[in-house]
Amino acid sequence: TKEIEVFKEVEGKNTSTGKITVELQYKYRKTWEVLYKAWMSAQMGDYSSAIQLFTQSLNNSSHPSIFMVYAYRSDCYLNLKMFDEALADAAYCIKLEPHKSEGYFRMGKVYEAQNATQAALKIYTAGLKYATSDPRLMRGVTENEYNETIKLVEGLVKKGKEDFVKAHFPEAAKSFQGAFEVSGNTVFLVYKSVALLGAGEVDEATETMQKKCSVEPGWPRTGFQLSGMLRKQ
């Protein structure tokens, strides 16, 4: 760093406006030149060349922003679907700067690309402990929580349908109830009602359809018609 005095022209004369401190990047000039080429290569989609250039820039042990180089190189590896290398660079980025969001974000992206939503959710959440307002981490948590919910509901519905086909109606009804509780989608109450009917539980099937009607006002006519049909069984 160096302290310099700043001047501006006032009434035709150079007048001092005070001193400021600046960081001189000259000693990093060669490193920045290499990084610029690396960034440009990545922007053009030449990730292999970018990786080589980012690696070259790391030879300068006094690099001012070394953790970001690992972050950018991780992203290049990810674009080439070199997941192990991408994870390794993201992990090292976190090791270098554990209180900054960059490494957590890069690692989360890799996990997402591998459809490892639980791992992605975990790492995004860990990053938010330090970068509490980082929009990328917040979005990552929201999206992966949603994806986990979808997976859970799909699993419950699949099991419910399989049990229904096997005439395991009580088990099917339980799975459809679980899908409703997780998702809030009342269509699963219809599935549950049909499964209960298969199990001979007419009263509970009717109550389930009435619940469907109570939580979804647009359904009363069809719902009460089906409830009436159930009562006749």
XYZ file of N, CA and C in Angstrom, residues 112 117 140-154:
51
model
N -25.377 -30.026 -6.675
C -26.608 -29.917 -7.444
C -26.463 -30.603 -8.798
N -29.099 -33.408 -3.643
C -29.765 -32.240 -3.079
C -29.556 -32.115 -1.576
N -30.017 -21.172 -2.936
C -29.652 -22.579 -2.937
C -30.407 -23.368 -1.883
N -30.545 -22.793 -0.696
C -31.291 -23.460 0.376
C -32.757 -23.623 -0.028
N -33.354 -22.538 -0.526
C -34.768 -22.579 -0.897
C -35.034 -23.616 -1.990
N -34.226 -23.596 -3.028
C -34.443 -24.503 -4.159
C -34.222 -25.959 -3.769
N -33.220 -26.211 -2.938
C -32.934 -27.600 -2.577
C -33.911 -28.137 -1.539
N -34.416 -27.250 -0.683
C -35.491 -27.679 0.211
C -36.710 -28.089 -0.605
N -37.008 -27.319 -1.632
C -38.136 -27.636 -2.512
C -37.893 -28.977 -3.219
N -36.684 -29.162 -3.743
C -36.365 -30.409 -4.446
C -36.449 -31.614 -3.522
N -36.016 -31.431 -2.275
C -36.108 -32.525 -1.313
C -37.571 -32.863 -1.025
N -38.409 -31.843 -0.944
C -39.834 -32.072 -0.725
C -40.445 -32.847 -1.888
N -40.084 -32.442 -3.097
C -40.598 -33.129 -4.289
C -40.178 -34.597 -4.275
N -38.919 -34.862 -3.951
C -38.438 -36.242 -3.904
C -39.208 -37.061 -2.873
N -39.432 -36.466 -1.704
C -40.136 -37.174 -0.643
C -41.565 -37.492 -1.064
N -42.247 -36.507 -1.651
C -43.630 -36.721 -2.088
C -43.680 -37.783 -3.183
N -42.768 -37.706 -4.135
C -42.752 -38.696 -5.219
C -42.542 -40.102 -4.669
